[in-house]
Coordinates of C-alpha atoms and ligand atoms in Angstrom, one line a residue:
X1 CA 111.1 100.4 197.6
X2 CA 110.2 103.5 195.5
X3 CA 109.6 106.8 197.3
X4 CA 107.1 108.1 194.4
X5 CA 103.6 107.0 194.2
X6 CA 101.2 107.5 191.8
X7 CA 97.4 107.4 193.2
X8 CA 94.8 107.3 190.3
X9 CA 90.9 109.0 190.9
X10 CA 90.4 111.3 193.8
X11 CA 87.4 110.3 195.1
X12 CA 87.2 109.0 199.2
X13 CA 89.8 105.6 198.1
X14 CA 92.0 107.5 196.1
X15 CA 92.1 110.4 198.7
X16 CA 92.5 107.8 201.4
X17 CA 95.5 106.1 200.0
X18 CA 96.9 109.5 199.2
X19 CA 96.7 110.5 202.7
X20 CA 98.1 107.3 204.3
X21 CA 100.9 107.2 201.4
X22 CA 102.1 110.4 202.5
X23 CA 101.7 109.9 205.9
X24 CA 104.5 107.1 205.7
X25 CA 106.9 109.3 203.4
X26 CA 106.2 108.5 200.2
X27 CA 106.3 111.4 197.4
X28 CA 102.7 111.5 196.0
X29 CA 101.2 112.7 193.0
X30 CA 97.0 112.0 192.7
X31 CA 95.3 112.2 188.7
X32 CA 92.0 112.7 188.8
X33 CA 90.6 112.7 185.2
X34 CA 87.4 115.1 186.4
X35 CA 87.8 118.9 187.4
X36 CA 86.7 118.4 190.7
X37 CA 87.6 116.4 193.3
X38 CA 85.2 113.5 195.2
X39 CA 84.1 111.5 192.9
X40 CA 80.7 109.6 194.1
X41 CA 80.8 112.2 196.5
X42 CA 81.4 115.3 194.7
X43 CA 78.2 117.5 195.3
X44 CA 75.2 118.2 192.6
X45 CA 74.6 121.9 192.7
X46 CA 71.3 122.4 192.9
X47 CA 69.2 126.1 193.7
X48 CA 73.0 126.8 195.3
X49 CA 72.5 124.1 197.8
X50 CA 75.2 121.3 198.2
X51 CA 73.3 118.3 197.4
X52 CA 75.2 114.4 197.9
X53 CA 74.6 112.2 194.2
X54 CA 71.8 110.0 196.3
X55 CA 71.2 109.3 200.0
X56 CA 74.2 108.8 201.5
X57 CA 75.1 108.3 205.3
X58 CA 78.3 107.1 207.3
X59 CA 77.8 104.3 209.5
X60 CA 79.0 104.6 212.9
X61 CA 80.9 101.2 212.5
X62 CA 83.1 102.6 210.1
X63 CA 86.7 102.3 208.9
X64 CA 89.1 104.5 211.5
X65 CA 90.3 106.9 209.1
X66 CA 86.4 108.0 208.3
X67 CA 86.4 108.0 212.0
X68 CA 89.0 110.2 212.6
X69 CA 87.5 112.4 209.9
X70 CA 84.2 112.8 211.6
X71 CA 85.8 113.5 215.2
X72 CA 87.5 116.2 213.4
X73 CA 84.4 117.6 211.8
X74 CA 82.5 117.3 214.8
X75 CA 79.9 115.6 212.5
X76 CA 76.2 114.9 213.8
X77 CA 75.2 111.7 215.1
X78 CA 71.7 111.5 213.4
X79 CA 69.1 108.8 214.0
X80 CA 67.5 107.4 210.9
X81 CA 64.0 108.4 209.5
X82 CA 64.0 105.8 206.6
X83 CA 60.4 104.4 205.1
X84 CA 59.8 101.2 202.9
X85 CA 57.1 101.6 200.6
X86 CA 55.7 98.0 199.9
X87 CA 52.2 97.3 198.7
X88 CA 50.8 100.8 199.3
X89 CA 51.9 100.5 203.1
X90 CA 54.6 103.0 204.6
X91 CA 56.9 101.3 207.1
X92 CA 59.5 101.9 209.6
X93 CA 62.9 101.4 208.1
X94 CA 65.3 99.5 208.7
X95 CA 62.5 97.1 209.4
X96 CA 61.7 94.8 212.2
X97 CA 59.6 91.2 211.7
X98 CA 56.4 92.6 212.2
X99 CA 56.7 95.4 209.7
X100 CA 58.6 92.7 206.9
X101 CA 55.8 90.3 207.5
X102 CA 53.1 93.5 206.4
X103 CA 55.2 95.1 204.1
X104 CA 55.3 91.4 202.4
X105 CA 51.6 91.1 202.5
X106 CA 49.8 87.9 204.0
X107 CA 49.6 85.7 200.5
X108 CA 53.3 85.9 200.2
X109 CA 54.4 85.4 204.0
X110 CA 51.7 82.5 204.0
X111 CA 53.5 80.7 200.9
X112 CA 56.8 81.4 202.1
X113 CA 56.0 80.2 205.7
X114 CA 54.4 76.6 203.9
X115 CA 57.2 76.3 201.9
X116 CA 59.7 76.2 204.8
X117 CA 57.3 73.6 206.6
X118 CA 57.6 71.6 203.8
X119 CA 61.1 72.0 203.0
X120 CA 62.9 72.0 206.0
X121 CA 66.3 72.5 204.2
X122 CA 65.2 75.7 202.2
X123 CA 64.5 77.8 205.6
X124 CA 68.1 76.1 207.1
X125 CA 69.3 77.7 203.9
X126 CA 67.8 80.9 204.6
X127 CA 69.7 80.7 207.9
X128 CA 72.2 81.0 205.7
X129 CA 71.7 83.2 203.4
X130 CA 74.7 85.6 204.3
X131 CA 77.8 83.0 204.6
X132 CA 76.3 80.9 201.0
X133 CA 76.9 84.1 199.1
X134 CA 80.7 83.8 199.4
X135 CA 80.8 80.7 197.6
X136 CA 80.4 82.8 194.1
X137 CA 83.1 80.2 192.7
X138 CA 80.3 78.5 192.4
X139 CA 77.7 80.5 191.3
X140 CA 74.1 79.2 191.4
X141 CA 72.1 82.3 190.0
X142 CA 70.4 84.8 191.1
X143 CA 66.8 83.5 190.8
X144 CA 68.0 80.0 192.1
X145 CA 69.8 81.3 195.1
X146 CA 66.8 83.2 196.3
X147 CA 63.9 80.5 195.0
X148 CA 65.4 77.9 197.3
X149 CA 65.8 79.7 200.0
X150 CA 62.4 82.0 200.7
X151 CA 60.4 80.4 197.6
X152 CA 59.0 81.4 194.0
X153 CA 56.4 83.4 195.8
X154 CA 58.7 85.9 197.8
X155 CA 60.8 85.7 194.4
X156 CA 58.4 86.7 191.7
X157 CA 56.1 89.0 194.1
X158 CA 59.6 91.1 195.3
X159 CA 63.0 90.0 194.6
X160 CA 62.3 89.1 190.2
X161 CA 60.5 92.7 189.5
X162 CA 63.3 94.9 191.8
X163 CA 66.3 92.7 189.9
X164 CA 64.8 93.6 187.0
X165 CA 63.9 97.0 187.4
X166 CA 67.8 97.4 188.6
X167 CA 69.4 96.3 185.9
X168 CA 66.7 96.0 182.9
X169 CA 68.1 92.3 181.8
X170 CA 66.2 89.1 182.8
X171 CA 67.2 88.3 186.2
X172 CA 67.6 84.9 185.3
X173 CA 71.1 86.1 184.3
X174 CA 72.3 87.5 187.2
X175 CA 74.7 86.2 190.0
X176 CA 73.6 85.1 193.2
X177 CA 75.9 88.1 194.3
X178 CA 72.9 90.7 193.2
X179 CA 70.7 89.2 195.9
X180 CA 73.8 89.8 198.5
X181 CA 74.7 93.2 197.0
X182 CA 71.3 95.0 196.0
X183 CA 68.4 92.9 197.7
X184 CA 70.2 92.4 201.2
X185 CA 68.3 94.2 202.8
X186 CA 65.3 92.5 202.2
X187 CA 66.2 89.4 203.3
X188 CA 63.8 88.5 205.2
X189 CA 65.7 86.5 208.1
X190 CA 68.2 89.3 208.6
X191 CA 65.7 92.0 209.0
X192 CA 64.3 89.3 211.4
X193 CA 67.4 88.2 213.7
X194 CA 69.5 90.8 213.4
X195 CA 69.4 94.1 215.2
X196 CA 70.0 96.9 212.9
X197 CA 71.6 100.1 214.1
X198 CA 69.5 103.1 213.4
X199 CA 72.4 105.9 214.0
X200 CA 74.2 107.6 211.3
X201 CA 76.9 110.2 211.4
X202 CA 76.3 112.8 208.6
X203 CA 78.3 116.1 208.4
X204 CA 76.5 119.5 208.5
X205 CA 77.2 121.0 205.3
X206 CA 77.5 117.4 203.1
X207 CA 79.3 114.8 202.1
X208 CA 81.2 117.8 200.3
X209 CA 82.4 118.6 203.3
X210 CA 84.2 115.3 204.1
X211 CA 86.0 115.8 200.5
X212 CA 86.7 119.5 201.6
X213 CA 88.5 118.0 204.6
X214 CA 90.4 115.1 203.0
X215 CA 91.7 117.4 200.3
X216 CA 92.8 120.0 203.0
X217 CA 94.7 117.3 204.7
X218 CA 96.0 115.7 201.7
X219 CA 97.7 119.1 200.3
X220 CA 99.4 119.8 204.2
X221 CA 100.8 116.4 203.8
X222 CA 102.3 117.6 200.5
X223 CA 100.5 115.7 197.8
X224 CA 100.5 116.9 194.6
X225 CA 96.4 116.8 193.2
X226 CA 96.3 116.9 189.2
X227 CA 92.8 117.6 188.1
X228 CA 91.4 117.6 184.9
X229 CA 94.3 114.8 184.0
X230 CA 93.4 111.5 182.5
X231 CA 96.0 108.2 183.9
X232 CA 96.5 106.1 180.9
X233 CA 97.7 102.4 180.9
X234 CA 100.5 103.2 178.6
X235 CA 101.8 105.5 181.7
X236 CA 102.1 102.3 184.1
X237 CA 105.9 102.3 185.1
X238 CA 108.2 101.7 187.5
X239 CA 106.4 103.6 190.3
X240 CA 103.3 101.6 192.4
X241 CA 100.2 102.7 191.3
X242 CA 97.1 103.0 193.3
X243 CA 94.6 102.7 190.7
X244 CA 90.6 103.7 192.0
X245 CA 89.2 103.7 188.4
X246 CA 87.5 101.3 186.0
X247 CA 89.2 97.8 185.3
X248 CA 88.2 98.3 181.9
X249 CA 90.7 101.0 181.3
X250 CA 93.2 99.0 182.2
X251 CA 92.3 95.2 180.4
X252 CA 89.8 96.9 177.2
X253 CA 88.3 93.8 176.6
X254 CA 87.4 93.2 180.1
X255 CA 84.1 92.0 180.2
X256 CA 82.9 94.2 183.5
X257 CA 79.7 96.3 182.9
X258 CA 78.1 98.5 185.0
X259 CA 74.5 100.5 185.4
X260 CA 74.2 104.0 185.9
X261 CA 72.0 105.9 188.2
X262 CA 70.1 108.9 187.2
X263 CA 69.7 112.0 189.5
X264 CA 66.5 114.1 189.8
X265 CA 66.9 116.8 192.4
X266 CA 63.5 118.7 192.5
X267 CA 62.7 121.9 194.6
X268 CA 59.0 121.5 196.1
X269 CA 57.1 123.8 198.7
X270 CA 58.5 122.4 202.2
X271 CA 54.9 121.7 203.1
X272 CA 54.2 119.0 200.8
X273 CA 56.5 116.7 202.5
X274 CA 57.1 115.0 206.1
X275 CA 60.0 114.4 208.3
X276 CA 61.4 111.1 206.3
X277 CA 64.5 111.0 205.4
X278 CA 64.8 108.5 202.7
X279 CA 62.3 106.5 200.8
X280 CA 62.7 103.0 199.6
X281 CA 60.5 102.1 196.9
X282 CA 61.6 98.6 195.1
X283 CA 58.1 98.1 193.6
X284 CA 58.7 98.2 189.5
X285 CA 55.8 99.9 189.5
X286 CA 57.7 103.0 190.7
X287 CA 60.6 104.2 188.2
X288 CA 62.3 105.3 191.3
X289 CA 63.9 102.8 194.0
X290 CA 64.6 105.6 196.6
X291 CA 64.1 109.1 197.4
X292 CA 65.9 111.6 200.0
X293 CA 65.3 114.3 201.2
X294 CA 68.9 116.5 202.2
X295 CA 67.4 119.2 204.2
X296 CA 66.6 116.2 206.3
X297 CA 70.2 115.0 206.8
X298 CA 71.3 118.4 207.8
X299 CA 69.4 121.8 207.8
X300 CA 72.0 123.6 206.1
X301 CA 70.9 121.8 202.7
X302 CA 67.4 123.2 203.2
X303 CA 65.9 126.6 202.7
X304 CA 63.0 128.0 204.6
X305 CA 59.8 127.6 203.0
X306 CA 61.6 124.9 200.3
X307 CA 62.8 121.5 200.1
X308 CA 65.2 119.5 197.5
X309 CA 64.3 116.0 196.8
X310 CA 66.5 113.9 195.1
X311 CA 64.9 110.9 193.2
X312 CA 67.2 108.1 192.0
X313 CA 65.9 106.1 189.1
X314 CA 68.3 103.4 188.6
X315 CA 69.3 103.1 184.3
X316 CA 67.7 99.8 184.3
X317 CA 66.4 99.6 180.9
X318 CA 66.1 103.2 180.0
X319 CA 70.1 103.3 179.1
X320 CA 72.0 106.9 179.5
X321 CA 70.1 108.8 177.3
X322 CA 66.6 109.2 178.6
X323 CA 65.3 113.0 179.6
X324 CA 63.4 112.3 182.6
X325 CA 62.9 116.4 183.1
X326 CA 60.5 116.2 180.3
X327 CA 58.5 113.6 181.8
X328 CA 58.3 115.2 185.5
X329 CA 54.6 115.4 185.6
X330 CA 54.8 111.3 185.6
X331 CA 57.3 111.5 188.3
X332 CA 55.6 114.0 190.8
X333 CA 52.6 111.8 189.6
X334 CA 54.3 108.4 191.1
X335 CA 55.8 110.3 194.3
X336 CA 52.2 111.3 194.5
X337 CA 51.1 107.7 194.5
X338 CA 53.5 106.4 196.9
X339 CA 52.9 109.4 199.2
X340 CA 55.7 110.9 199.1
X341 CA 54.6 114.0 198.1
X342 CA 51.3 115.5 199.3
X343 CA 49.1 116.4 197.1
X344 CA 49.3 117.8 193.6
X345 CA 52.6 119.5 193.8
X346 CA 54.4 121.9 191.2
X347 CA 57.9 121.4 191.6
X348 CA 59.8 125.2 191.6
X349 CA 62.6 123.7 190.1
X350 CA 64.3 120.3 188.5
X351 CA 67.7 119.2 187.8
X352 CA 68.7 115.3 186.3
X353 CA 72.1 114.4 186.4
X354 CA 73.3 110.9 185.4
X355 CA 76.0 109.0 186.9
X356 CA 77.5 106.2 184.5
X357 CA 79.2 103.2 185.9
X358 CA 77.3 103.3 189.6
X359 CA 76.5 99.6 190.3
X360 CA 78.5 96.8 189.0
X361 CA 76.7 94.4 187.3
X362 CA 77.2 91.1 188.3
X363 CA 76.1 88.5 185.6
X364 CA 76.5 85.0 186.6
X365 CA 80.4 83.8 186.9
X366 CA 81.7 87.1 186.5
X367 CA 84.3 86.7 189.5
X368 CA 86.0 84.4 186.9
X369 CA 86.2 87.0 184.7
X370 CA 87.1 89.6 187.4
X371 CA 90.0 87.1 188.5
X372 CA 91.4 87.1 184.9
X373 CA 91.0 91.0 185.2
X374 CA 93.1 91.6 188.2
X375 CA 96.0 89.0 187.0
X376 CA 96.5 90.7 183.6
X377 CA 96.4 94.4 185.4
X378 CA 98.9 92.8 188.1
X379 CA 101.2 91.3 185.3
X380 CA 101.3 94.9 183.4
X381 CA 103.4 96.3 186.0
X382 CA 103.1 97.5 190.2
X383 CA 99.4 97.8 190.1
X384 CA 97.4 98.0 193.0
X385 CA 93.8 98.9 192.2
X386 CA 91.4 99.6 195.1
X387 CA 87.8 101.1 195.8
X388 CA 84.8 100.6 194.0
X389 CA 85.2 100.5 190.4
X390 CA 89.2 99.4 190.9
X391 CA 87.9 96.1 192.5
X392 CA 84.8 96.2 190.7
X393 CA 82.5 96.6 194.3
X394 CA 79.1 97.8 195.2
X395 CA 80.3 98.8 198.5
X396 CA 79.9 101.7 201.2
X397 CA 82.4 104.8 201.2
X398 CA 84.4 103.2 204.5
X399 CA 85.0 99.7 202.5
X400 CA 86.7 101.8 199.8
X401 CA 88.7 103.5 202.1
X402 CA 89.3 99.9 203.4
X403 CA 90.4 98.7 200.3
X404 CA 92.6 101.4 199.7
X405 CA 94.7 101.3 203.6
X406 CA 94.9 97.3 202.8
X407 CA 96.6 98.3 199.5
X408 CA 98.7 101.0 200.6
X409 CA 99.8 97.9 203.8
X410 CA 100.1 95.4 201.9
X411 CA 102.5 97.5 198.9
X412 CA 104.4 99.1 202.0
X413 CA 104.9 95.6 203.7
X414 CA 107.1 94.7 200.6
X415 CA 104.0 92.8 198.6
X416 CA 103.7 92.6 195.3
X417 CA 101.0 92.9 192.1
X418 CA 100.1 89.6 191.7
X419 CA 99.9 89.0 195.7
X420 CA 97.4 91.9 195.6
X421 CA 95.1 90.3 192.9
X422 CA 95.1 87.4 195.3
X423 CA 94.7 89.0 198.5
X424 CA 91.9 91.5 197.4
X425 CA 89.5 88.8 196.8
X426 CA 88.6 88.7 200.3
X427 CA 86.7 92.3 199.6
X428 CA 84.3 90.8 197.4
X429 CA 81.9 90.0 200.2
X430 CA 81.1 93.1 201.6
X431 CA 78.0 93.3 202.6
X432 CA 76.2 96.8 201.9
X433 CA 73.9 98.9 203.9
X434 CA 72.0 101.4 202.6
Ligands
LIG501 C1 73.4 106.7 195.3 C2 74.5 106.3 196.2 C3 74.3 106.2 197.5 C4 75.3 105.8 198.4 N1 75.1 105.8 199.7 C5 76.1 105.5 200.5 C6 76.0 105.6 202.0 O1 74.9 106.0 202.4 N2 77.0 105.3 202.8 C7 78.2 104.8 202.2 O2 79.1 104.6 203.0 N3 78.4 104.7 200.9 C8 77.4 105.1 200.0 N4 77.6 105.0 198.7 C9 78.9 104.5 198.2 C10 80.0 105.5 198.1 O3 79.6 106.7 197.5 C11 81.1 104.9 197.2 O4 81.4 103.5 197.6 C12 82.4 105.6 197.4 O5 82.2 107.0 197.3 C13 83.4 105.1 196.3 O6 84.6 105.8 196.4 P1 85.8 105.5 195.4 O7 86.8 106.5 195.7 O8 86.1 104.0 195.5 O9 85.2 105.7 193.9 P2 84.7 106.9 193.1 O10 84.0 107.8 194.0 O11 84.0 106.4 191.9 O12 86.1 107.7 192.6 C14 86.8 107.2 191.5 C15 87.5 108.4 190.9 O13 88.5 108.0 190.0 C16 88.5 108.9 188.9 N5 89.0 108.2 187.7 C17 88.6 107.1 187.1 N6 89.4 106.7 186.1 C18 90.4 107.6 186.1 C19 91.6 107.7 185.3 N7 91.9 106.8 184.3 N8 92.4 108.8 185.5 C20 92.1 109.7 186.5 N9 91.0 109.6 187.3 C21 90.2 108.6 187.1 C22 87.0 109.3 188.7 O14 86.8 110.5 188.0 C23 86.6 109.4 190.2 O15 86.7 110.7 190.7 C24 76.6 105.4 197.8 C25 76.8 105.4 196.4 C26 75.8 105.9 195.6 C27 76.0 105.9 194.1

């Protein structure tokens, strides 16, 4: 077995599987095409505060080596202060039945309720709404999945306008994966039955910070980090490669798209705000679908007197180009309506950032075509591609550190390429929380 190892992307997967490559001896050299290090979680600077790219939190059930990061770094053990905004109501998130059934409205819980009397199998399928959305093989839709299960109702008053304010294309071409991946959540049966933990760990200066202390541990275990340094496919060789960047790269005429996510971070006067945390708004009548507030994760990312707000407005429609800076006064005007801000705020200060490639967009079939993907990049040569965009996931930061330890096993066991592509289906049904 070779002693060198070549880790592509430096964000928390390709960080992982440096650290645990090392860890067992192996000569390691990371390339990270960006200059800095993190990917997903490399900071926005904004009015010199540290801000994440979007509301992010670790979940206390996490993956042990985020564990052992966060003993380390003493992080804090926060308890959530999330709100759903759904038909001009503000309520408690994560939600319990109660809240779902108001946030929903009467009409729609009515139908849905009538539809289930009538249909005894649609609310058994509800049941199982979780374990049906393995079965992509056979992939019934997006709009299918969720009309037979909670009705047309539920689906054209909720599910049909956030799909499509997502990812801009008529849901009717989507997977049945989206309503697993982006919409699960809102199902209303889990929000129901299941008891959802309200506790996040979230460390005091960012989720810089956890980058900080992955890269510090990385270098003491001898890694080499090249920044600024582009992996290309013609470079694939004899040495196992842990590849954390887009498939695409890899198999050009992959057919694996993505949607971007744009950034506003805006500075507003501290008293036009409250103690949430983070915002969901899924109504298309807002451009945003949620909204944080990082002083409230940690008071180091606040300043007295101020707070940052970061607005994520998924691309949707809009594509990468649109200036969203030059239409802020339509913004503060919509965070006005949803009462988020208070009042007729001036905000001191505005920054937009866009981050390509964020969600994977999964049209109807595409496992097939993410199958094909993984075979041809496992046939090109030891290939082990892990985290978000190397398995092509919408997943949380401990499944990509997940993905990456099952790689780095599975290559150290003596396991090869093509049983990889096999093996790594199984992470295709992670189920997000947000
Ligand atoms: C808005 C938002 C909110 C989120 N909230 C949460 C949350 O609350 N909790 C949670 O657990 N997770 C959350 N996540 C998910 C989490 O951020 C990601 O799953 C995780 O950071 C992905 O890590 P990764 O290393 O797999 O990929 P990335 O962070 O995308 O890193 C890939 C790296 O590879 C580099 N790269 C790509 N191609 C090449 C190449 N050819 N050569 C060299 N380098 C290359 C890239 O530059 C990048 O640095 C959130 C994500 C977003 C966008």
């Amino acid at each position: 077995m070779s002693d060198r190892a070549i880790v592509v992307g430096a964000g928390i997967a390709g960080l992982s599987a440096a650290l645990l490559l090392a860890r067992r001896g192996s000569q390691v050299d990371i390339f990270e095409a960006s200059e800095q290090l993190g990917g997903l979680l490399e900071p926005v600077l904004h009015d010199g505060i540290a801000c994440d790219r979007g509301s992010h939190r670790v979940h206390p059930e996490s993956h042990p080596l985020l564990m052992e990061l966060t003993q380390e770094a003493q992080w804090q053990n926060k308890i959530r202060a999330g709100r759903l905004i759904l038909n001009g109501r503000q309520l408690s998130y994560p939600l319990d039945p109660f809240r779902f059934v108001r946030g929903l409205g009467a009409q729609t819980t009515l139908a849905m309720a009538k539809g289930w009397l009538l249909r005894p199998r649609s609310f058994k399928r509800a049941l199982r709404w979780e374990s049906d959305r393995h079965h992509v093989v056979e992939d019934e839709g997006f709009e299918s999945f969720v009309v037979r299960r909670v009705g047309s109702a539920a689906y054209s008053g909720f599910y049909e306008p956030y799909a499509r304010k997502v990812w801009g294309i008529d849901p009717s071409g989507l997977s049945q994966t989206v309503a697993k991946q982006r919409v699960s959540t809102s199902n209303p049966l889990n929000s129901i039955l299941k008891k959802t933990v309200r506790h996040f760990l979230y460390p005091e200066h960012g989720m810089a910070a956890l980058i900080d202390l992955l890269r510090s541990k990385v270098e003491d275990a001898g890694v080499q980090i090249h920044v600024g340094r582009r992996f290309e496919r013609e470079e694939l060789g004899r040495a196992p490669v842990f590849y954390t960047g887009h498939l695409g790269s890899l198999v050009p005429d992959a057919k694996l798209s993505h949607r971007g996510l744009y950034l506003l971070h805006i500075t507003v006067d501290a008293g036009s705000l409250d103690d949430t945390d983070t915002w969901y708004t899924p109504e298309a009548r807002y451009w945003f679908g949620r909204v944080s507030q990082p002083g409230r994760f940690s008071a180091q990312l606040s300043r007295p007197g101020q707070q940052v707000i970061c607005v994520e407005i998924p691309e949707g429609q809009w594509g990468p180009e649109q200036n969203f800076v030059d239409q802020i006064d339509e913004v503060m005007a919509q965070l006005h309506h949803a009462s988020i801000v208070k009042g007729a705020v001036k905000p001191m200060s505005v920054q937009q950032t866009f981050i390509e490639r964020v969600y994977p967009m999964y049209v109807r079939d595409w496992v097939v075509e993410q199958r094909r993907v993984l075979s041809e990049v496992a046939a090109s040569g030891p290939v082990f591609p892990c985290g978000r965009q190397g398995l092509f996931l919408h997943c949380n930061m401990d499944h990509a550190v997940a993905t990456a330890a099952a790689a780095v096993e599975h290559w150290q066991a003596g396991g090869t390429s093509e049983q990889w592509a096999v093996q790594c289906r199984q992470f295709a049904n992670f189920r997000v929380r947000d």
